Amino acid sequence: MALTTLDPVTALIVVDLQQGIVGLPLAHPIEPVIWHARSLADAFRARALPVVLVNVAGSAPGRTEQQRPTGPRPTGWTDLVPELGQLPDDIVVTKRTWGAFASTDLEAQLKARGVTQIVVAGVATGTGVEATARQAYEAGFNVTLACDAMTDSRAEAHDYSIRSVFPRLGETGTSADIMALLPTREDAGHAGA
């Protein structure tokens, strides 16, 4: 499904663009991903729409077959990349699971602001981004995914999420597609739609 519309109150969620993750080996260069996320954040901020910056500071408890890192993270690991241009009005959420909604108050914060749709960007496409999109969809939000503002450590996971999972959760588009719809969202909001 192609990107069709944005609701009058749409929020941007940028997942895990933080110092400890952006330096890891990724399927796509991180600089354009960060640039697209920042462009989206600036466009949302210019329209006084919520911008949510998410970092991860741990992992969910429970056994897994794949070994997880142990011990303390390096200093600054959870720091959001400065290129995002964090502002005081941005919502900052620290998570300890893949998705930004589980075990946080993000859903309540967004609903208190009248948000009915979210746009998701960040890393990793097949884990943090996908889990956040799934949780948002299950919570009743309309979901849009900014595919040029995300990447994964595994190209196959990135491609699978975009091709097979995201169309079942919402609509996909580029950051330019999303930004082009922001003025029409405002018009629709002013018309009472």
PDB file of N, CA and C in Angstrom, residues 59-132:
ATOM      1  N   SER A  59      17.865  -4.944  28.081  1.00  0.00           N
ATOM      2  CA  SER A  59      17.048  -5.894  27.316  1.00  0.00           C
ATOM      3  C   SER A  59      16.058  -6.558  28.259  1.00  0.00           C
ATOM      4  N   ALA A  60      15.042  -7.107  27.663  1.00  0.00           N
ATOM      5  CA  ALA A  60      14.017  -7.790  28.440  1.00  0.00           C
ATOM      6  C   ALA A  60      14.627  -9.025  29.108  1.00  0.00           C
ATOM      7  N   PRO A  61      14.124  -9.367  30.291  1.00  0.00           N
ATOM      8  CA  PRO A  61      14.636 -10.577  30.934  1.00  0.00           C
ATOM      9  C   PRO A  61      14.130 -11.807  30.181  1.00  0.00           C
ATOM     10  N   GLY A  62      14.740 -12.889  30.433  1.00  0.00           N
ATOM     11  CA  GLY A  62      14.307 -14.135  29.811  1.00  0.00           C
ATOM     12  C   GLY A  62      15.440 -14.769  29.028  1.00  0.00           C
ATOM     13  N   ARG A  63      15.347 -16.065  28.868  1.00  0.00           N
ATOM     14  CA  ARG A  63      16.383 -16.809  28.162  1.00  0.00           C
ATOM     15  C   ARG A  63      16.221 -16.678  26.665  1.00  0.00           C
ATOM     16  N   THR A  64      17.343 -16.615  25.990  1.00  0.00           N
ATOM     17  CA  THR A  64      17.356 -16.643  24.531  1.00  0.00           C
ATOM     18  C   THR A  64      18.473 -17.577  24.083  1.00  0.00           C
ATOM     19  N   GLU A  65      18.360 -18.105  22.890  1.00  0.00           N
ATOM     20  CA  GLU A  65      19.430 -18.946  22.351  1.00  0.00           C
ATOM     21  C   GLU A  65      20.647 -18.111  21.968  1.00  0.00           C
ATOM     22  N   GLN A  66      20.406 -16.910  21.491  1.00  0.00           N
ATOM     23  CA  GLN A  66      21.498 -16.036  21.101  1.00  0.00           C
ATOM     24  C   GLN A  66      22.038 -15.315  22.336  1.00  0.00           C
ATOM     25  N   GLN A  67      23.326 -15.380  22.529  1.00  0.00           N
ATOM     26  CA  GLN A  67      23.939 -14.745  23.692  1.00  0.00           C
ATOM     27  C   GLN A  67      23.802 -13.230  23.585  1.00  0.00           C
ATOM     28  N   ARG A  68      23.438 -12.622  24.715  1.00  0.00           N
ATOM     29  CA  ARG A  68      23.318 -11.166  24.781  1.00  0.00           C
ATOM     30  C   ARG A  68      24.542 -10.587  25.477  1.00  0.00           C
ATOM     31  N   PRO A  69      24.836  -9.333  25.172  1.00  0.00           N
ATOM     32  CA  PRO A  69      25.977  -8.715  25.848  1.00  0.00           C
ATOM     33  C   PRO A  69      25.767  -8.681  27.357  1.00  0.00           C
ATOM     34  N   THR A  70      26.844  -8.881  28.078  1.00  0.00           N
ATOM     35  CA  THR A  70      26.780  -8.810  29.541  1.00  0.00           C
ATOM     36  C   THR A  70      27.751  -7.729  30.016  1.00  0.00           C
ATOM     37  N   GLY A  71      27.563  -7.317  31.218  1.00  0.00           N
ATOM     38  CA  GLY A  71      28.441  -6.303  31.781  1.00  0.00           C
ATOM     39  C   GLY A  71      27.979  -4.898  31.439  1.00  0.00           C
ATOM     40  N   PRO A  72      28.650  -3.924  32.010  1.00  0.00           N
ATOM     41  CA  PRO A  72      28.236  -2.534  31.780  1.00  0.00           C
ATOM     42  C   PRO A  72      28.528  -2.076  30.359  1.00  0.00           C
ATOM     43  N   ARG A  73      27.661  -1.207  29.878  1.00  0.00           N
ATOM     44  CA  ARG A  73      27.866  -0.601  28.554  1.00  0.00           C
ATOM     45  C   ARG A  73      28.896   0.522  28.681  1.00  0.00           C
ATOM     46  N   PRO A  74      29.571   0.848  27.585  1.00  0.00           N
ATOM     47  CA  PRO A  74      30.519   1.967  27.642  1.00  0.00           C
ATOM     48  C   PRO A  74      29.809   3.276  27.980  1.00  0.00           C
ATOM     49  N   THR A  75      30.532   4.210  28.565  1.00  0.00           N
ATOM     50  CA  THR A  75      29.997   5.529  28.874  1.00  0.00           C
ATOM     51  C   THR A  75      29.458   6.166  27.598  1.00  0.00           C
ATOM     52  N   GLY A  76      28.266   6.737  27.690  1.00  0.00           N
ATOM     53  CA  GLY A  76      27.654   7.403  26.538  1.00  0.00           C
ATOM     54  C   GLY A  76      26.910   6.488  25.593  1.00  0.00           C
ATOM     55  N   TRP A  77      26.854   5.203  25.888  1.00  0.00           N
ATOM     56  CA  TRP A  77      26.230   4.230  24.985  1.00  0.00           C
ATOM     57  C   TRP A  77      24.767   4.582  24.682  1.00  0.00           C
ATOM     58  N   THR A  78      24.036   5.075  25.674  1.00  0.00           N
ATOM     59  CA  THR A  78      22.615   5.376  25.487  1.00  0.00           C
ATOM     60  C   THR A  78      22.360   6.801  24.997  1.00  0.00           C
ATOM     61  N   ASP A  79      23.410   7.611  24.863  1.00  0.00           N
ATOM     62  CA  ASP A  79      23.228   9.000  24.438  1.00  0.00           C
ATOM     63  C   ASP A  79      22.696   9.065  23.009  1.00  0.00           C
ATOM     64  N   LEU A  80      21.623   9.814  22.835  1.00  0.00           N
ATOM     65  CA  LEU A  80      21.084  10.014  21.487  1.00  0.00           C
ATOM     66  C   LEU A  80      22.110  10.756  20.642  1.00  0.00           C
ATOM     67  N   VAL A  81      22.169  10.440  19.342  1.00  0.00           N
ATOM     68  CA  VAL A  81      23.143  11.117  18.486  1.00  0.00           C
ATOM     69  C   VAL A  81      22.793  12.606  18.415  1.00  0.00           C
ATOM     70  N   PRO A  82      23.773  13.471  18.521  1.00  0.00           N
ATOM     71  CA  PRO A  82      23.504  14.909  18.518  1.00  0.00           C
ATOM     72  C   PRO A  82      22.896  15.401  17.208  1.00  0.00           C
ATOM     73  N   GLU A  83      23.130  14.679  16.128  1.00  0.00           N
ATOM     74  CA  GLU A  83      22.575  15.076  14.825  1.00  0.00           C
ATOM     75  C   GLU A  83      21.052  15.125  14.814  1.00  0.00           C
ATOM     76  N   LEU A  84      20.400  14.477  15.782  1.00  0.00           N
ATOM     77  CA  LEU A  84      18.936  14.536  15.854  1.00  0.00           C
ATOM     78  C   LEU A  84      18.447  15.897  16.334  1.00  0.00           C
ATOM     79  N   GLY A  85      19.349  16.693  16.899  1.00  0.00           N
ATOM     80  CA  GLY A  85      18.976  18.035  17.333  1.00  0.00           C
ATOM     81  C   GLY A  85      17.914  18.041  18.421  1.00  0.00           C
ATOM     82  N   GLN A  86      18.065  17.182  19.409  1.00  0.00           N
ATOM     83  CA  GLN A  86      17.060  17.065  20.474  1.00  0.00           C
ATOM     84  C   GLN A  86      16.717  18.429  21.056  1.00  0.00           C
ATOM     85  N   LEU A  87      15.411  18.668  21.204  1.00  0.00           N
ATOM     86  CA  LEU A  87      14.906  19.904  21.793  1.00  0.00           C
ATOM     87  C   LEU A  87      14.186  19.597  23.108  1.00  0.00           C
ATOM     88  N   PRO A  88      14.040  20.597  23.983  1.00  0.00           N
ATOM     89  CA  PRO A  88      13.394  20.361  25.280  1.00  0.00           C
ATOM     90  C   PRO A  88      11.967  19.823  25.174  1.00  0.00           C
ATOM     91  N   ASP A  89      11.236  20.161  24.113  1.00  0.00           N
ATOM     92  CA  ASP A  89       9.857  19.682  23.970  1.00  0.00           C
ATOM     93  C   ASP A  89       9.761  18.252  23.451  1.00  0.00           C
ATOM     94  N   ASP A  90      10.864  17.674  22.974  1.00  0.00           N
ATOM     95  CA  ASP A  90      10.830  16.292  22.494  1.00  0.00           C
ATOM     96  C   ASP A  90      10.531  15.358  23.662  1.00  0.00           C
ATOM     97  N   ILE A  91       9.801  14.308  23.365  1.00  0.00           N
ATOM     98  CA  ILE A  91       9.527  13.255  24.348  1.00  0.00           C
ATOM     99  C   ILE A  91      10.689  12.268  24.267  1.00  0.00           C
ATOM    100  N   VAL A  92      11.325  11.979  25.387  1.00  0.00           N
ATOM    101  CA  VAL A  92      12.427  11.021  25.411  1.00  0.00           C
ATOM    102  C   VAL A  92      11.964   9.793  26.189  1.00  0.00           C
ATOM    103  N   VAL A  93      12.123   8.638  25.578  1.00  0.00           N
ATOM    104  CA  VAL A  93      11.710   7.372  26.184  1.00  0.00           C
ATOM    105  C   VAL A  93      12.913   6.441  26.221  1.00  0.00           C
ATOM    106  N   THR A  94      13.197   5.909  27.397  1.00  0.00           N
ATOM    107  CA  THR A  94      14.240   4.892  27.536  1.00  0.00           C
ATOM    108  C   THR A  94      13.550   3.553  27.708  1.00  0.00           C
ATOM    109  N   LYS A  95      13.901   2.621  26.847  1.00  0.00           N
ATOM    110  CA  LYS A  95      13.262   1.304  26.878  1.00  0.00           C
ATOM    111  C   LYS A  95      14.276   0.226  27.228  1.00  0.00           C
ATOM    112  N   ARG A  96      13.753  -0.915  27.632  1.00  0.00           N
ATOM    113  CA  ARG A  96      14.588  -2.068  27.942  1.00  0.00           C
ATOM    114  C   ARG A  96      14.051  -3.310  27.228  1.00  0.00           C
ATOM    115  N   THR A  97      13.298  -3.065  26.183  1.00  0.00           N
ATOM    116  CA  THR A  97      12.755  -4.122  25.329  1.00  0.00           C
ATOM    117  C   THR A  97      12.944  -3.656  23.886  1.00  0.00           C
ATOM    118  N   TRP A  98      12.573  -4.477  22.929  1.00  0.00           N
ATOM    119  CA  TRP A  98      12.718  -4.069  21.534  1.00  0.00           C
ATOM    120  C   TRP A  98      11.798  -2.904  21.193  1.00  0.00           C
ATOM    121  N   GLY A  99      10.548  -2.976  21.606  1.00  0.00           N
ATOM    122  CA  GLY A  99       9.577  -1.956  21.235  1.00  0.00           C
ATOM    123  C   GLY A  99       9.506  -0.827  22.240  1.00  0.00           C
ATOM    124  N   ALA A 100       9.154   0.357  21.757  1.00  0.00           N
ATOM    125  CA  ALA A 100       9.120   1.563  22.597  1.00  0.00           C
ATOM    126  C   ALA A 100       7.877   1.661  23.473  1.00  0.00           C
ATOM    127  N   PHE A 101       6.867   0.827  23.243  1.00  0.00           N
ATOM    128  CA  PHE A 101       5.632   0.917  24.008  1.00  0.00           C
ATOM    129  C   PHE A 101       5.618  -0.017  25.220  1.00  0.00           C
ATOM    130  N   ALA A 102       6.259  -1.174  25.112  1.00  0.00           N
ATOM    131  CA  ALA A 102       6.244  -2.147  26.204  1.00  0.00           C
ATOM    132  C   ALA A 102       6.996  -1.597  27.413  1.00  0.00           C
ATOM    133  N   SER A 103       6.359  -1.648  28.564  1.00  0.00           N
ATOM    134  CA  SER A 103       6.970  -1.245  29.835  1.00  0.00           C
ATOM    135  C   SER A 103       7.386   0.225  29.878  1.00  0.00           C
ATOM    136  N   THR A 104       6.729   1.075  29.071  1.00  0.00           N
ATOM    137  CA  THR A 104       6.950   2.527  29.143  1.00  0.00           C
ATOM    138  C   THR A 104       5.578   3.201  29.173  1.00  0.00           C
ATOM    139  N   ASP A 105       5.578   4.502  29.376  1.00  0.00           N
ATOM    140  CA  ASP A 105       4.314   5.244  29.373  1.00  0.00           C
ATOM    141  C   ASP A 105       4.074   5.949  28.035  1.00  0.00           C
ATOM    142  N   LEU A 106       4.741   5.491  26.973  1.00  0.00           N
ATOM    143  CA  LEU A 106       4.638   6.160  25.681  1.00  0.00           C
ATOM    144  C   LEU A 106       3.200   6.205  25.161  1.00  0.00           C
ATOM    145  N   GLU A 107       2.478   5.108  25.227  1.00  0.00           N
ATOM    146  CA  GLU A 107       1.092   5.106  24.730  1.00  0.00           C
ATOM    147  C   GLU A 107       0.264   6.170  25.449  1.00  0.00           C
ATOM    148  N   ALA A 108       0.363   6.244  26.759  1.00  0.00           N
ATOM    149  CA  ALA A 108      -0.401   7.231  27.530  1.00  0.00           C
ATOM    150  C   ALA A 108       0.017   8.650  27.164  1.00  0.00           C
ATOM    151  N   GLN A 109       1.318   8.890  26.994  1.00  0.00           N
ATOM    152  CA  GLN A 109       1.779  10.226  26.622  1.00  0.00           C
ATOM    153  C   GLN A 109       1.222  10.649  25.266  1.00  0.00           C
ATOM    154  N   LEU A 110       1.244   9.743  24.301  1.00  0.00           N
ATOM    155  CA  LEU A 110       0.751  10.080  22.962  1.00  0.00           C
ATOM    156  C   LEU A 110      -0.758  10.290  22.959  1.00  0.00           C
ATOM    157  N   LYS A 111      -1.484   9.406  23.620  1.00  0.00           N
ATOM    158  CA  LYS A 111      -2.939   9.546  23.648  1.00  0.00           C
ATOM    159  C   LYS A 111      -3.364  10.818  24.389  1.00  0.00           C
ATOM    160  N   ALA A 112      -2.617  11.222  25.419  1.00  0.00           N
ATOM    161  CA  ALA A 112      -2.917  12.465  26.134  1.00  0.00           C
ATOM    162  C   ALA A 112      -2.744  13.685  25.230  1.00  0.00           C
ATOM    163  N   ARG A 113      -1.910  13.555  24.210  1.00  0.00           N
ATOM    164  CA  ARG A 113      -1.692  14.638  23.248  1.00  0.00           C
ATOM    165  C   ARG A 113      -2.619  14.531  22.038  1.00  0.00           C
ATOM    166  N   GLY A 114      -3.508  13.554  22.036  1.00  0.00           N
ATOM    167  CA  GLY A 114      -4.453  13.393  20.936  1.00  0.00           C
ATOM    168  C   GLY A 114      -3.882  12.723  19.701  1.00  0.00           C
ATOM    169  N   VAL A 115      -2.738  12.060  19.838  1.00  0.00           N
ATOM    170  CA  VAL A 115      -2.095  11.404  18.702  1.00  0.00           C
ATOM    171  C   VAL A 115      -2.907  10.185  18.276  1.00  0.00           C
ATOM    172  N   THR A 116      -3.155  10.082  16.968  1.00  0.00           N
ATOM    173  CA  THR A 116      -3.850   8.916  16.421  1.00  0.00           C
ATOM    174  C   THR A 116      -3.002   8.161  15.399  1.00  0.00           C
ATOM    175  N   GLN A 117      -1.880   8.753  15.005  1.00  0.00           N
ATOM    176  CA  GLN A 117      -1.000   8.120  14.018  1.00  0.00           C
ATOM    177  C   GLN A 117       0.445   8.350  14.421  1.00  0.00           C
ATOM    178  N   ILE A 118       1.287   7.371  14.102  1.00  0.00           N
ATOM    179  CA  ILE A 118       2.711   7.520  14.336  1.00  0.00           C
ATOM    180  C   ILE A 118       3.477   7.222  13.061  1.00  0.00           C
ATOM    181  N   VAL A 119       4.614   7.888  12.934  1.00  0.00           N
ATOM    182  CA  VAL A 119       5.599   7.606  11.892  1.00  0.00           C
ATOM    183  C   VAL A 119       6.813   7.069  12.622  1.00  0.00           C
ATOM    184  N   VAL A 120       7.344   5.929  12.161  1.00  0.00           N
ATOM    185  CA  VAL A 120       8.464   5.294  12.840  1.00  0.00           C
ATOM    186  C   VAL A 120       9.692   5.295  11.943  1.00  0.00           C
ATOM    187  N   ALA A 121      10.848   5.595  12.557  1.00  0.00           N
ATOM    188  CA  ALA A 121      12.148   5.568  11.890  1.00  0.00           C
ATOM    189  C   ALA A 121      13.165   5.040  12.896  1.00  0.00           C
ATOM    190  N   GLY A 122      14.382   4.696  12.443  1.00  0.00           N
ATOM    191  CA  GLY A 122      15.446   4.327  13.352  1.00  0.00           C
ATOM    192  C   GLY A 122      16.090   2.992  13.061  1.00  0.00           C
ATOM    193  N   VAL A 123      16.667   2.393  14.088  1.00  0.00           N
ATOM    194  CA  VAL A 123      17.333   1.103  13.979  1.00  0.00           C
ATOM    195  C   VAL A 123      16.878   0.220  15.142  1.00  0.00           C
ATOM    196  N   ALA A 124      16.903  -1.009  14.976  1.00  0.00           N
ATOM    197  CA  ALA A 124      17.107  -1.801  13.785  1.00  0.00           C
ATOM    198  C   ALA A 124      15.742  -2.140  13.180  1.00  0.00           C
ATOM    199  N   THR A 125      15.705  -2.129  11.864  1.00  0.00           N
ATOM    200  CA  THR A 125      14.446  -2.307  11.145  1.00  0.00           C
ATOM    201  C   THR A 125      13.672  -3.526  11.638  1.00  0.00           C
ATOM    202  N   GLY A 126      14.351  -4.676  11.734  1.00  0.00           N
ATOM    203  CA  GLY A 126      13.674  -5.931  12.075  1.00  0.00           C
ATOM    204  C   GLY A 126      13.457  -6.165  13.555  1.00  0.00           C
ATOM    205  N   THR A 127      13.980  -5.289  14.420  1.00  0.00           N
ATOM    206  CA  THR A 127      13.770  -5.467  15.851  1.00  0.00           C
ATOM    207  C   THR A 127      13.114  -4.220  16.447  1.00  0.00           C
ATOM    208  N   GLY A 128      13.878  -3.204  16.798  1.00  0.00           N
ATOM    209  CA  GLY A 128      13.320  -2.030  17.475  1.00  0.00           C
ATOM    210  C   GLY A 128      12.247  -1.310  16.693  1.00  0.00           C
ATOM    211  N   VAL A 129      12.476  -1.103  15.395  1.00  0.00           N
ATOM    212  CA  VAL A 129      11.481  -0.406  14.571  1.00  0.00           C
ATOM    213  C   VAL A 129      10.240  -1.272  14.399  1.00  0.00           C
ATOM    214  N   GLU A 130      10.451  -2.526  14.020  1.00  0.00           N
ATOM    215  CA  GLU A 130       9.310  -3.412  13.804  1.00  0.00           C
ATOM    216  C   GLU A 130       8.515  -3.642  15.085  1.00  0.00           C
ATOM    217  N   ALA A 131       9.200  -3.870  16.208  1.00  0.00           N
ATOM    218  CA  ALA A 131       8.489  -4.089  17.472  1.00  0.00           C
ATOM    219  C   ALA A 131       7.685  -2.852  17.862  1.00  0.00           C
ATOM    220  N   THR A 132       8.259  -1.670  17.685  1.00  0.00           N
ATOM    221  CA  THR A 132       7.540  -0.435  17.992  1.00  0.00           C
ATOM    222  C   THR A 132       6.321  -0.285  17.089  1.00  0.00           C
TER     223      THR A 132
END
